[in-house]
PDB file of C-alpha atoms and ligand atoms in Angstrom:
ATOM      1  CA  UNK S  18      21.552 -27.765  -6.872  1.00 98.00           C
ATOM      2  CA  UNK S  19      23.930 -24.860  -7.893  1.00 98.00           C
ATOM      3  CA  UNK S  20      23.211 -21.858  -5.448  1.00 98.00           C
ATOM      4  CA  UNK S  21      24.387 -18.119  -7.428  1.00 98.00           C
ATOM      5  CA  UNK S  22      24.738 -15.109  -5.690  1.00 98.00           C
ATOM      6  CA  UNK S  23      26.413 -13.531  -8.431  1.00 98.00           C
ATOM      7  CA  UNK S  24      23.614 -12.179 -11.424  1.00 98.00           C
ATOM      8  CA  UNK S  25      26.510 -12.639 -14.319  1.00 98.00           C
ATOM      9  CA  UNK S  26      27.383 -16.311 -12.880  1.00 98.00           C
ATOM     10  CA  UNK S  27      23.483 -16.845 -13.815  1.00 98.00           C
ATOM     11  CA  UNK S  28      22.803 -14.953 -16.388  1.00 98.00           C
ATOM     12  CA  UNK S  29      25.914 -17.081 -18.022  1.00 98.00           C
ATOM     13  CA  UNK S  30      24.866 -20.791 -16.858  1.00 98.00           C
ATOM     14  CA  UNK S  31      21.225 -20.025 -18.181  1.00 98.00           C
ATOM     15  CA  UNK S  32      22.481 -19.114 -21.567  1.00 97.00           C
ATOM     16  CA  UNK S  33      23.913 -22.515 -22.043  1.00 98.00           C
ATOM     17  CA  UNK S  34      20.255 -24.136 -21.196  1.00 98.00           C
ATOM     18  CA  UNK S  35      18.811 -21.742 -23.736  1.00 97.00           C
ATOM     19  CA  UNK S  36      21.212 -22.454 -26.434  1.00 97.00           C
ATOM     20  CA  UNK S  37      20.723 -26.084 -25.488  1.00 98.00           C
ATOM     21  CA  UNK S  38      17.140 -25.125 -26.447  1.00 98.00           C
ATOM     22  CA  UNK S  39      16.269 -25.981 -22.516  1.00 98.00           C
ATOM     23  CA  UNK S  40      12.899 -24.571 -21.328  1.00 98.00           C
ATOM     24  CA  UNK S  41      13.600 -22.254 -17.749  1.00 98.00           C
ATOM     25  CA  UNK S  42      10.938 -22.038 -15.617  1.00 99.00           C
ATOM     26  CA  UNK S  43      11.393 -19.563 -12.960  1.00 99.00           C
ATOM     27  CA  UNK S  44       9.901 -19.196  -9.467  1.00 99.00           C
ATOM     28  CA  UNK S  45      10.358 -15.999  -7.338  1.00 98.00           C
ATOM     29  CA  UNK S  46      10.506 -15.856  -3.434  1.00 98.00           C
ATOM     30  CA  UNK S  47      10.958 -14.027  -0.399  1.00 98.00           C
ATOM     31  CA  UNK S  48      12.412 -17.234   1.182  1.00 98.00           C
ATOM     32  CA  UNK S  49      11.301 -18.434   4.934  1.00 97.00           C
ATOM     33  CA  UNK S  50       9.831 -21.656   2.430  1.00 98.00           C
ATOM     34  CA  UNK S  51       6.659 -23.566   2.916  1.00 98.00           C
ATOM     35  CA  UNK S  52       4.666 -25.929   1.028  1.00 98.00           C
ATOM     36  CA  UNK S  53       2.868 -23.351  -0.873  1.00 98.00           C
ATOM     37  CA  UNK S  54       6.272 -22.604  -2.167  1.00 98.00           C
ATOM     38  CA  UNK S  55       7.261 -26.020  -3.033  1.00 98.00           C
ATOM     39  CA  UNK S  56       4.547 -26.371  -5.164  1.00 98.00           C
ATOM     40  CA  UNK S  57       5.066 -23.659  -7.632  1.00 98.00           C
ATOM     41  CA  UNK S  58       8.817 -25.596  -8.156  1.00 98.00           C
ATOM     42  CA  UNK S  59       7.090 -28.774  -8.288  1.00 98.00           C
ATOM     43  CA  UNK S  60       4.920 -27.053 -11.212  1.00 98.00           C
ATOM     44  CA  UNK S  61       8.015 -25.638 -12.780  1.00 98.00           C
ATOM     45  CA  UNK S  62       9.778 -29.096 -12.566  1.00 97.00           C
ATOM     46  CA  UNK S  63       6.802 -30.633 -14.080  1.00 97.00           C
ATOM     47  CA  UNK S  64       6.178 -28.041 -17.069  1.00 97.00           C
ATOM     48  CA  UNK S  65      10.024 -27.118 -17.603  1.00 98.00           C
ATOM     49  CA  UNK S  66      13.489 -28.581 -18.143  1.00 98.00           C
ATOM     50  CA  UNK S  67      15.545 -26.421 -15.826  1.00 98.00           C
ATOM     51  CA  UNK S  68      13.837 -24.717 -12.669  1.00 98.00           C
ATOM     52  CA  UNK S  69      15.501 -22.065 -10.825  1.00 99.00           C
ATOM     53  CA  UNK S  70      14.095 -19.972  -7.748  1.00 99.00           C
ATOM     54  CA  UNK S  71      14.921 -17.303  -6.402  1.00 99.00           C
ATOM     55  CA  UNK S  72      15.126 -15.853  -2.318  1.00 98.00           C
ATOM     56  CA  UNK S  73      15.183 -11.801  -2.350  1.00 98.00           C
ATOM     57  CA  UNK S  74      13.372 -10.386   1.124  1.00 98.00           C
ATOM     58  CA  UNK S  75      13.048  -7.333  -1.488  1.00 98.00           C
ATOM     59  CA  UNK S  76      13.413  -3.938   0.578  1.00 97.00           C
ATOM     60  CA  UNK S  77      11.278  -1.850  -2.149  1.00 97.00           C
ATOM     61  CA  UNK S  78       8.003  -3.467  -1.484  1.00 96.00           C
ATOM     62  CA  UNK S  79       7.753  -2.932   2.354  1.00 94.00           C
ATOM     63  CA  UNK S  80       5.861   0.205   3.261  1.00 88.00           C
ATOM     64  CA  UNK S  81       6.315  -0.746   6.706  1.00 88.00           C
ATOM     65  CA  UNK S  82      10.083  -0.460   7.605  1.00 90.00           C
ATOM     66  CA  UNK S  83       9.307  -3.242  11.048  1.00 89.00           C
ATOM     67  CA  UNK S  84       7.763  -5.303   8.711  1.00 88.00           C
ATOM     68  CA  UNK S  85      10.856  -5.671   6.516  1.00 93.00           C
ATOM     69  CA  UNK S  86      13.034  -6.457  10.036  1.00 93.00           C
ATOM     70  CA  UNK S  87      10.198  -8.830  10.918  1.00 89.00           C
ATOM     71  CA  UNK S  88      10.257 -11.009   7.727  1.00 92.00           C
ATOM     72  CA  UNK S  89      11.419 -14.546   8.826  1.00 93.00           C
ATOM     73  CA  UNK S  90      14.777 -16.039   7.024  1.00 95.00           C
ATOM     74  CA  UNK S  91      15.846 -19.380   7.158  1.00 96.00           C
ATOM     75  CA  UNK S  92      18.283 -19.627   3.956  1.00 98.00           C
ATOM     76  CA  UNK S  93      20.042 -22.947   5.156  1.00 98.00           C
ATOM     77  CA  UNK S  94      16.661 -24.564   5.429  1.00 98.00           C
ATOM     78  CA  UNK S  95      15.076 -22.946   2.724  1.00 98.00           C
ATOM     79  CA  UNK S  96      17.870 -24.186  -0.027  1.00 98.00           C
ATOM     80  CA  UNK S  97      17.660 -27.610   1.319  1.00 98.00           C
ATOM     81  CA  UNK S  98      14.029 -27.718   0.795  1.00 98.00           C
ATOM     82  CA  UNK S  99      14.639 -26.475  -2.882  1.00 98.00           C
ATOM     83  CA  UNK S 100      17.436 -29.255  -3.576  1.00 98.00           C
ATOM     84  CA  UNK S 101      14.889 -32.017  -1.823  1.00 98.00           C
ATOM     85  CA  UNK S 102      12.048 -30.847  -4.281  1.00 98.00           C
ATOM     86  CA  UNK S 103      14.985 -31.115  -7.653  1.00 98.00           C
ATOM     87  CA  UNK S 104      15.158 -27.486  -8.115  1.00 98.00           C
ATOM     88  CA  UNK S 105      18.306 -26.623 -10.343  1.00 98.00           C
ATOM     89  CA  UNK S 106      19.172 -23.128  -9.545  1.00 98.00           C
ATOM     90  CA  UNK S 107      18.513 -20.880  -6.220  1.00 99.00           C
ATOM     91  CA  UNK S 108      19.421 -17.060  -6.603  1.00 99.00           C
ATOM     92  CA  UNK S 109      20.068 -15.643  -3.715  1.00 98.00           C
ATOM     93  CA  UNK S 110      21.323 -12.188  -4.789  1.00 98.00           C
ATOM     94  CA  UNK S 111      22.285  -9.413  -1.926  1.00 98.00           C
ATOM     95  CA  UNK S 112      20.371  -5.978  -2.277  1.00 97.00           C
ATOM     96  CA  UNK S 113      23.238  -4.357  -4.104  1.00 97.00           C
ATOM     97  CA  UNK S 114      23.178  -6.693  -6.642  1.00 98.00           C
ATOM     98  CA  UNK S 115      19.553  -6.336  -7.696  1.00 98.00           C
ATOM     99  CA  UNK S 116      19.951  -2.598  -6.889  1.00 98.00           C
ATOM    100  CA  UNK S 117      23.635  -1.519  -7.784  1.00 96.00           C
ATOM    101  CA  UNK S 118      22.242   2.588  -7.611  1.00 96.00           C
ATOM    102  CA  UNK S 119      19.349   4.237  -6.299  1.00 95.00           C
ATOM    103  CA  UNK S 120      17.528   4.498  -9.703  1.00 97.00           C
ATOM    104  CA  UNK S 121      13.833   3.177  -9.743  1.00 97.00           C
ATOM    105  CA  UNK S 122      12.202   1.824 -12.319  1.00 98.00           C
ATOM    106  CA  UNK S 123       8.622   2.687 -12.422  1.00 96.00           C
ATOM    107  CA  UNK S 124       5.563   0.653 -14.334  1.00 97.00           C
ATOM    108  CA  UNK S 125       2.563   1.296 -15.800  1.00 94.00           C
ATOM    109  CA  UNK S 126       0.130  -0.832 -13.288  1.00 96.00           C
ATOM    110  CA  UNK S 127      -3.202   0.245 -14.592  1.00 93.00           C
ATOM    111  CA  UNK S 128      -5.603   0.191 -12.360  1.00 91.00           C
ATOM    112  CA  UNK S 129      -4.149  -3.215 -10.857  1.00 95.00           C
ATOM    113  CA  UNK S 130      -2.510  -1.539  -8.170  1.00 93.00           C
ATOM    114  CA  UNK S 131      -5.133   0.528  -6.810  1.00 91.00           C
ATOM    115  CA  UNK S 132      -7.815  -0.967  -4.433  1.00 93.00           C
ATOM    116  CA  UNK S 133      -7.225  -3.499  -1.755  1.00 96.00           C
ATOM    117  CA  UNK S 134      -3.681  -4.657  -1.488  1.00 94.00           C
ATOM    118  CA  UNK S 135      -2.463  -1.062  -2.882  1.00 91.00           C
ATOM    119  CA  UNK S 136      -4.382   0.810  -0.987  1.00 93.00           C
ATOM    120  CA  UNK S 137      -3.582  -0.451   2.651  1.00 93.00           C
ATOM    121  CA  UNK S 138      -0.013  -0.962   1.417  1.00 93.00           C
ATOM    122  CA  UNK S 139       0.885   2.171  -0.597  1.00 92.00           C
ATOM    123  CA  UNK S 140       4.146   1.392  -2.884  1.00 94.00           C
ATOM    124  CA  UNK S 141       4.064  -1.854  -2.502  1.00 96.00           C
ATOM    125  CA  UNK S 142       2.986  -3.257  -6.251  1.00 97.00           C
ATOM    126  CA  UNK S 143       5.174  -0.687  -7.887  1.00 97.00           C
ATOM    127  CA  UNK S 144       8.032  -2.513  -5.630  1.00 98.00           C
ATOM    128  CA  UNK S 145       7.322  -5.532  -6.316  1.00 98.00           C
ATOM    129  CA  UNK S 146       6.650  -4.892 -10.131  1.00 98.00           C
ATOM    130  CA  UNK S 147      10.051  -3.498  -9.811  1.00 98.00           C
ATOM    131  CA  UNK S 148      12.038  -7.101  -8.673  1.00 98.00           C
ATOM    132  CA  UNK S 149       9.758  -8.963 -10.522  1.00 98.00           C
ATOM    133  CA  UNK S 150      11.076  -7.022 -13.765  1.00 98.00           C
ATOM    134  CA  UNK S 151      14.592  -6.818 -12.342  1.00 98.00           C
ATOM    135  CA  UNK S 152      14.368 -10.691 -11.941  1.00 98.00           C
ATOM    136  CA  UNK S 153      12.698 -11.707 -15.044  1.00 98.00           C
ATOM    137  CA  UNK S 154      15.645  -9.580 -16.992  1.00 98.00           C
ATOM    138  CA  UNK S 155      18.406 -11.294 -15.225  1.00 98.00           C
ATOM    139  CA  UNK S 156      17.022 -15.195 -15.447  1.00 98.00           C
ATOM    140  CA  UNK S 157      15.097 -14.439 -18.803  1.00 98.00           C
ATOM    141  CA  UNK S 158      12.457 -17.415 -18.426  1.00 98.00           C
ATOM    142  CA  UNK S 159      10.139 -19.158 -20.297  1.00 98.00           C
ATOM    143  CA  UNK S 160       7.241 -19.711 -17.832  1.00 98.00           C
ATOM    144  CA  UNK S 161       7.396 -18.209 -14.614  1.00 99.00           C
ATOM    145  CA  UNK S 162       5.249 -19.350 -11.714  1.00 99.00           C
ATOM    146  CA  UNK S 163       3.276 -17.516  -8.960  1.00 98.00           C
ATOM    147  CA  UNK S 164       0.581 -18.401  -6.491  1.00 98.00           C
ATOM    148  CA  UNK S 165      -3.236 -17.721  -6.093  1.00 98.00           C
ATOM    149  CA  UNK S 166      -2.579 -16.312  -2.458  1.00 98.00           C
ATOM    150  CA  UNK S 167      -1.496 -13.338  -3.985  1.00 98.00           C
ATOM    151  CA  UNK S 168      -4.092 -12.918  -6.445  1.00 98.00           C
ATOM    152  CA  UNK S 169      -3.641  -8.572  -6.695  1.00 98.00           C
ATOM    153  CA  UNK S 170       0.253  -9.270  -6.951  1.00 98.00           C
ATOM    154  CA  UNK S 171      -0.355 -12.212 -10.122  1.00 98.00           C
ATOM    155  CA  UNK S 172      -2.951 -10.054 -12.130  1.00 98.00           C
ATOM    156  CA  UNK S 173      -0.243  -7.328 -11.804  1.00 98.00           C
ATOM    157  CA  UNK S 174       2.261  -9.221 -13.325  1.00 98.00           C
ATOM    158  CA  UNK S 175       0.339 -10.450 -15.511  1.00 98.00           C
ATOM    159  CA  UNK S 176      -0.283  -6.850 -17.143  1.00 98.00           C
ATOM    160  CA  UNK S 177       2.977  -6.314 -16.641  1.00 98.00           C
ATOM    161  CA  UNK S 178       4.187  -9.092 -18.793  1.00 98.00           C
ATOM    162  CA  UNK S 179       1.573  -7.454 -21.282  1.00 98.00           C
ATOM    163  CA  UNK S 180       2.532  -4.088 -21.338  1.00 97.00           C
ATOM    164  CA  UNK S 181       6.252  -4.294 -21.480  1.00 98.00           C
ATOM    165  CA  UNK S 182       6.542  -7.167 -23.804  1.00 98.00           C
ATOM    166  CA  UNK S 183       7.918  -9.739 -21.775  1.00 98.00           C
ATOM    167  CA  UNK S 184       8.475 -12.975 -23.591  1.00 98.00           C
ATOM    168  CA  UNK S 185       7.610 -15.319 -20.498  1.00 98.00           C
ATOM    169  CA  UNK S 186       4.254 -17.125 -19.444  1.00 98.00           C
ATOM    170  CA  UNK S 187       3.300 -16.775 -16.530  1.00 98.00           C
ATOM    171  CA  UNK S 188       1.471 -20.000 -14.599  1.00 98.00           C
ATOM    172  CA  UNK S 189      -1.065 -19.875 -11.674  1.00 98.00           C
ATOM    173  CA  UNK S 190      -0.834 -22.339  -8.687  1.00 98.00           C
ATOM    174  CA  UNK S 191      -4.113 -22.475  -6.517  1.00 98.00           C
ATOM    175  CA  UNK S 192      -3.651 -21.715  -2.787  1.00 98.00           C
ATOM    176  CA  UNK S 193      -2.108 -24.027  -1.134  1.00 98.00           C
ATOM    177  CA  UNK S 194      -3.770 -24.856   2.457  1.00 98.00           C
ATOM    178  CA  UNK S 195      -3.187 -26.386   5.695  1.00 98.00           C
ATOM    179  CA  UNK S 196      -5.577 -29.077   7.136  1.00 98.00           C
ATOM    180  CA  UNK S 197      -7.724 -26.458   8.829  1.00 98.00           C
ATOM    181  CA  UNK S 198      -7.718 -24.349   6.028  1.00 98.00           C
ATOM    182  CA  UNK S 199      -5.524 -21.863   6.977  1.00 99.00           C
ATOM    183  CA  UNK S 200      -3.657 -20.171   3.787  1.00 98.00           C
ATOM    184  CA  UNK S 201      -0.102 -21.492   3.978  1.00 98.00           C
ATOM    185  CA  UNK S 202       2.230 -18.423   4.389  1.00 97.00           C
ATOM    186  CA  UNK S 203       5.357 -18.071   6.080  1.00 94.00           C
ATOM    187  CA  UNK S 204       3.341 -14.759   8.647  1.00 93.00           C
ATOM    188  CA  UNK S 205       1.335 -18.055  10.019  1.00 96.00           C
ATOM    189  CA  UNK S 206       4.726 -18.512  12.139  1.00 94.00           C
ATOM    190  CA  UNK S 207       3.686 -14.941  14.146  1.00 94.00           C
ATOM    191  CA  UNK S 208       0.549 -16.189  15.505  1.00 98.00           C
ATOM    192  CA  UNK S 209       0.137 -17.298  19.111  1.00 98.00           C
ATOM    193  CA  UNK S 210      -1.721 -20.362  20.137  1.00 98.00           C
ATOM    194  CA  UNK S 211      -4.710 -18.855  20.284  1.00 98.00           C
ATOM    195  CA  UNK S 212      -4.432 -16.894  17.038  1.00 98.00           C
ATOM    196  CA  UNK S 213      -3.695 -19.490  15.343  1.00 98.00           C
ATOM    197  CA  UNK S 214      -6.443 -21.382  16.679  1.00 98.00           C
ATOM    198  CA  UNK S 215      -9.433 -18.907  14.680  1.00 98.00           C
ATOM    199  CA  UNK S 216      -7.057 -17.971  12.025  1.00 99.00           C
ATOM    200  CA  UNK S 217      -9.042 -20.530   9.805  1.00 99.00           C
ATOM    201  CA  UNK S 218     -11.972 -19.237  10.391  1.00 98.00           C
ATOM    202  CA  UNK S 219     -11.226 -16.811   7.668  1.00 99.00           C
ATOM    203  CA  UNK S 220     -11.381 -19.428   4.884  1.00 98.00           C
ATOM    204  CA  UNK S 221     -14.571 -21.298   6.987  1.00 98.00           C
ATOM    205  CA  UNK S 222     -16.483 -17.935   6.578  1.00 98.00           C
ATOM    206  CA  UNK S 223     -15.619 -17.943   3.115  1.00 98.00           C
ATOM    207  CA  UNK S 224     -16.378 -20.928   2.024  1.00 98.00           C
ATOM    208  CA  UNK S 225     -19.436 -21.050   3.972  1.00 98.00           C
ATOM    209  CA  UNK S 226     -20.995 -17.632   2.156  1.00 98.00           C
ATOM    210  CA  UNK S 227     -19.360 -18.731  -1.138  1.00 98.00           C
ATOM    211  CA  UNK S 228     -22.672 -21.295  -0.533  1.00 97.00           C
ATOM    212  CA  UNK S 229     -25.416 -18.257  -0.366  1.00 97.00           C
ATOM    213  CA  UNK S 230     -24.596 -16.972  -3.731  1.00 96.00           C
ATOM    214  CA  UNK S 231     -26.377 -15.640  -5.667  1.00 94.00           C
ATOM    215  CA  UNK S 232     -29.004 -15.671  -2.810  1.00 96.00           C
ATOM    216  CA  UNK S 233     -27.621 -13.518  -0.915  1.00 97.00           C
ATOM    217  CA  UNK S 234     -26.417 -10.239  -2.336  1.00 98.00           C
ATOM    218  CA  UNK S 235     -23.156  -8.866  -2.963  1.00 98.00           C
ATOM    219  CA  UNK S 236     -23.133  -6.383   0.237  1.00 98.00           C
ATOM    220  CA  UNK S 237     -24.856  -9.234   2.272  1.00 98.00           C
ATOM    221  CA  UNK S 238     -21.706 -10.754   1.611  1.00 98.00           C
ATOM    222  CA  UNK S 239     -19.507  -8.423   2.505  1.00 98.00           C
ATOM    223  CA  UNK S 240     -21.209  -7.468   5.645  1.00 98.00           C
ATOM    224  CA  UNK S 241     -22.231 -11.042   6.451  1.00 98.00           C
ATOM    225  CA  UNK S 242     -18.174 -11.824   6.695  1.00 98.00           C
ATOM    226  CA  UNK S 243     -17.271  -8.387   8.596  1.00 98.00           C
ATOM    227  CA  UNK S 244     -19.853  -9.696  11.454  1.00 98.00           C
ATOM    228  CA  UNK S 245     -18.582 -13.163  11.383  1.00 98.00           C
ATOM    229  CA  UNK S 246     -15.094 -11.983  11.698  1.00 98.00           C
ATOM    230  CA  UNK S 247     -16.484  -9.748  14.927  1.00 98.00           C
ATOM    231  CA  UNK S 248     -17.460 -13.117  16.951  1.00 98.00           C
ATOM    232  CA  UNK S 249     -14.036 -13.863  17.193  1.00 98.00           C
ATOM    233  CA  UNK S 250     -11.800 -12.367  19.767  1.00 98.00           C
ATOM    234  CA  UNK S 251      -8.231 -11.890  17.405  1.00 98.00           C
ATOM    235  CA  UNK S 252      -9.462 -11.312  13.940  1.00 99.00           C
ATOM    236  CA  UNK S 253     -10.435  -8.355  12.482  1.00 98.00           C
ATOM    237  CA  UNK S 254     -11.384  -7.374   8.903  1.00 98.00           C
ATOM    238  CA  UNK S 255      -9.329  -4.926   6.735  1.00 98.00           C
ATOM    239  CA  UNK S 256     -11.049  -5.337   3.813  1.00 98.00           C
ATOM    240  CA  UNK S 257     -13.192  -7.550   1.626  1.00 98.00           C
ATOM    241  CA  UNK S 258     -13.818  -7.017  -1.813  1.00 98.00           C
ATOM    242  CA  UNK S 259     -15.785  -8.667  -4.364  1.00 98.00           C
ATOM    243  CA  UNK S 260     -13.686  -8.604  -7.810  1.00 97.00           C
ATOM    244  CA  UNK S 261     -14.023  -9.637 -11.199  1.00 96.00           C
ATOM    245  CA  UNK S 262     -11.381 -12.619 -11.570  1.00 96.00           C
ATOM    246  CA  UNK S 263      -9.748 -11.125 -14.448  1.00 95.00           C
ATOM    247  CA  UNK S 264     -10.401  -7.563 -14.424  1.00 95.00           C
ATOM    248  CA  UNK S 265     -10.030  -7.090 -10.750  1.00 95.00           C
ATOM    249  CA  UNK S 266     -12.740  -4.226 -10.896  1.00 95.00           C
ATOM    250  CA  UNK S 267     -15.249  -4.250  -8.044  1.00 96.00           C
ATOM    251  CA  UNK S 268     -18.760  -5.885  -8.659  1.00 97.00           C
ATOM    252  CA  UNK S 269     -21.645  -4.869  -6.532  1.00 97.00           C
ATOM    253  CA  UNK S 270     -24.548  -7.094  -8.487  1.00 97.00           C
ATOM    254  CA  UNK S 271     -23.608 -11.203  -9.359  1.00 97.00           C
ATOM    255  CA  UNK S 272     -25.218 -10.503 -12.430  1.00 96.00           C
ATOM    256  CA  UNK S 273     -22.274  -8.136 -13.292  1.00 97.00           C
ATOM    257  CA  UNK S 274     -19.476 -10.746 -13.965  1.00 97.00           C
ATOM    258  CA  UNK S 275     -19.776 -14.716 -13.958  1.00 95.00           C
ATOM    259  CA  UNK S 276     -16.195 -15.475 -12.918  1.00 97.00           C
ATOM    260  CA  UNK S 277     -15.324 -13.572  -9.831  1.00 98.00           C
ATOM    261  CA  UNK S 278     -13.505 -13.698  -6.659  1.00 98.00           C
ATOM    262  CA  UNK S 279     -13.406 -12.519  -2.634  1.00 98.00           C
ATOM    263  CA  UNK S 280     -10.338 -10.989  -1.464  1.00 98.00           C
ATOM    264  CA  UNK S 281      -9.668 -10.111   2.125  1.00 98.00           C
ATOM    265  CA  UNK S 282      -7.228  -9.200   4.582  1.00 98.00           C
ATOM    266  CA  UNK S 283      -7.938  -9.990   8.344  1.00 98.00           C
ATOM    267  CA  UNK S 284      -5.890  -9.008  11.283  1.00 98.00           C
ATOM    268  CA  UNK S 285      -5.150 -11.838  13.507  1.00 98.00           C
ATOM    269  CA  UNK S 286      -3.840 -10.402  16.741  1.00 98.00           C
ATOM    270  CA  UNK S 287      -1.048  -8.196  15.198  1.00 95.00           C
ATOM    271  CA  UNK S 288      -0.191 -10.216  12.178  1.00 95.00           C
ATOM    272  CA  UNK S 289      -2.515  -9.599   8.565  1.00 96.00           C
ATOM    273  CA  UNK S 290      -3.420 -12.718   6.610  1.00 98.00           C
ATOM    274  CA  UNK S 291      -4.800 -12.361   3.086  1.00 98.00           C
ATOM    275  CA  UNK S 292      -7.161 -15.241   1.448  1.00 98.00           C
ATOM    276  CA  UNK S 293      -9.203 -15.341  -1.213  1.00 98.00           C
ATOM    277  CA  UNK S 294     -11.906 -17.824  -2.916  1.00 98.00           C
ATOM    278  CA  UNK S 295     -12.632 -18.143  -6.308  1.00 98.00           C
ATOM    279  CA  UNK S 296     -16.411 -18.346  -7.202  1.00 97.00           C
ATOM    280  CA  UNK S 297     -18.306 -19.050 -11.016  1.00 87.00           C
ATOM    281  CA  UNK S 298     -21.933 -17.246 -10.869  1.00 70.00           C
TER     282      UNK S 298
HETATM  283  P1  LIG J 314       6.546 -14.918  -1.153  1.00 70.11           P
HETATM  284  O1  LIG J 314       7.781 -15.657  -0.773  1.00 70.11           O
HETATM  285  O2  LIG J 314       5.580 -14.705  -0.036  1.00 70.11           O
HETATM  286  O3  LIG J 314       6.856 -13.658  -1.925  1.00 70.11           O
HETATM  287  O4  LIG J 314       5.778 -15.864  -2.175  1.00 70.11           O
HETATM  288  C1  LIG J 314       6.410 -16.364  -3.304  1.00 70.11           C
HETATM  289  C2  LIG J 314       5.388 -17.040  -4.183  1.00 70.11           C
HETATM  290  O5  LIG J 314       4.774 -18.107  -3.471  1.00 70.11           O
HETATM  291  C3  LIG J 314       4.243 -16.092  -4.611  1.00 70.11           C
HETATM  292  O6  LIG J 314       3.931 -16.347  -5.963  1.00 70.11           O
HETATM  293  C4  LIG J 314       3.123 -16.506  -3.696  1.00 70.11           C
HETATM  294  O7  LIG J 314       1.836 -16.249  -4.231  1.00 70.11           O
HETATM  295  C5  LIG J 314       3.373 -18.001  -3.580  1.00 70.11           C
HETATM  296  N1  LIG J 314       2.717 -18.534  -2.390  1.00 70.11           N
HETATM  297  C6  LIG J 314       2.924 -18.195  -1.098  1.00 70.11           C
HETATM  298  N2  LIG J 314       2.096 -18.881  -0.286  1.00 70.11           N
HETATM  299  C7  LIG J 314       1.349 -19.679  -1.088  1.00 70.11           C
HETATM  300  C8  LIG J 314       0.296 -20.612  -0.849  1.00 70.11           C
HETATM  301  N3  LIG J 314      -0.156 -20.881   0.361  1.00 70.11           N
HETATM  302  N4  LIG J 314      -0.239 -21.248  -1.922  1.00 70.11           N
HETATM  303  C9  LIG J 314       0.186 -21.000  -3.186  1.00 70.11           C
HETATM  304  N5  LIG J 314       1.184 -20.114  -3.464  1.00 70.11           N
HETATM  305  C10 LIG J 314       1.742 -19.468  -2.435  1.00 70.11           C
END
């Protein structure tokens, strides 16, 4: 596996593929690798000739400065995990090179950006957006791969593909989950013992009142999981909305969309999880 700092030294050894008439298939991280990780380059191996990630703990889409100092690295671990699972390319660019001057490049979101994720974490989409776009310009994929687990941050990108023209699919990889059911996610390394021990509650509740639907109404639902939440002594709800799966506008009657999904974000001690379940009315 080649590892590239430098965005020319890429940009050049990905032209050859292309001209080669090689398919790229791109994956973009913040590093600190898991499983869930691993299997959006096993997807890209699977569906593509040449697969290259990338590891960018991008500055622009923390709102929360401690946060940003917080975020686990483990590069020497991470790019052995990468070469174990056959992955071609890993970008590991410093912030300089993604950001050589202080312009920012601002997107059209729609209305993507604006409830849930966006609105406990102002900045962050447009951030994000930002690398994403940054990314996708200097790699210049084919398909590019992202997970369910952040279901806001793939519709986004998704319109943002749409909007600005971008010739690259973009593939969705379901959630990837440990035993318990706990979403995989490199935060599950902050939790104690014992908050670890009811973080998979989170994904019990849901699947358990993903079973009373349609019986049970929309803010039954919502209100049902908020209370189960309470019985537990380190988790505490942000938010949970009920969403339309593809136009991520918020449903308050089943009968208004047949393909939705619940997205929250708990607190668990001082660490937030996000989760999500998909559901067909
Ligand atoms: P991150 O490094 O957290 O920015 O995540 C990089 C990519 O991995 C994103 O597309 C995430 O949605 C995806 N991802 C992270 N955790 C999981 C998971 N448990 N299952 C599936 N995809 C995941």
């Amino acid at each position: 596996m080649n590892i590239i700092r430098d965005a020319h030294k890429l940009k050049d050894a990905l032209t050859l593929h292309n001209e080669a008439g090689k398919r790229i298939g791109f994956v973009p991280t913040m590093g600190a690798l898991h499983r869930g990780h691993t299997a959006l380059i096993d997807w890209a191996q699977e569906f593509c000739d040449v697969c290259v990630a990338s590891i960018f703990v991008n500055p622009r889409q923390f709102n929360d400065s401690n946060d940003l100092v917080k975020y686990p690295r483990s590069e020497e671990k991470d790019v052995a995990l990468l070469a174990e699972h056959g992955c071609h390319y890993v970008f590991i660019p410093t912030v300089d090179e993604i950001y050589p001057d202080d312009r920012v490049l601002r997107f059209d979101l729609g209305e993507f950006d604006k409830p849930m994720e966006g609105k406990f974490r102002p900045g962050h989409f447009h951030g994000m957006a930002e690398v994403v776009y940054r990314l996708f310009k200097i790699v210049a994929p084919h398909d590019a791969f992202f997970g369910e687990k952040d279901y806001q941050q793939l519709m986004i990108i998704k319109h943002l593909v749409k909007t600005e023209q971008l010739p690259v699919s973009i593939h969705a990889v379901t959630i990837q989950r440990e035993n318990d059911g706990l979403a995989i996610s490199s935060r599950n390394q902050h939790l104690k013992p014992e908050e670890r021990a009811e973080a998979p509650m989170i994904y019990d509740t849901l699947r358990k009142l993903s079973k009373q639907i349609p019986e049970k109404s929309v803010s039954d639902i919502q209100s049902a999981f908020v209370d189960e939440m309470k019985l537990y002594r380190y988790l505490n709800t942000e938010y949970i909305s009920v969403v339309d799966n593809d136009t991520m506008k918020k449903i308050k009657h089943w009968k208004e969309s047949n393909h939705t999904r619940i997205c929250v974000a708990v607190w668990c001690g001082k660490t937030r999880l996000i989760d999500n379940i998909e559901l067909r009315v």
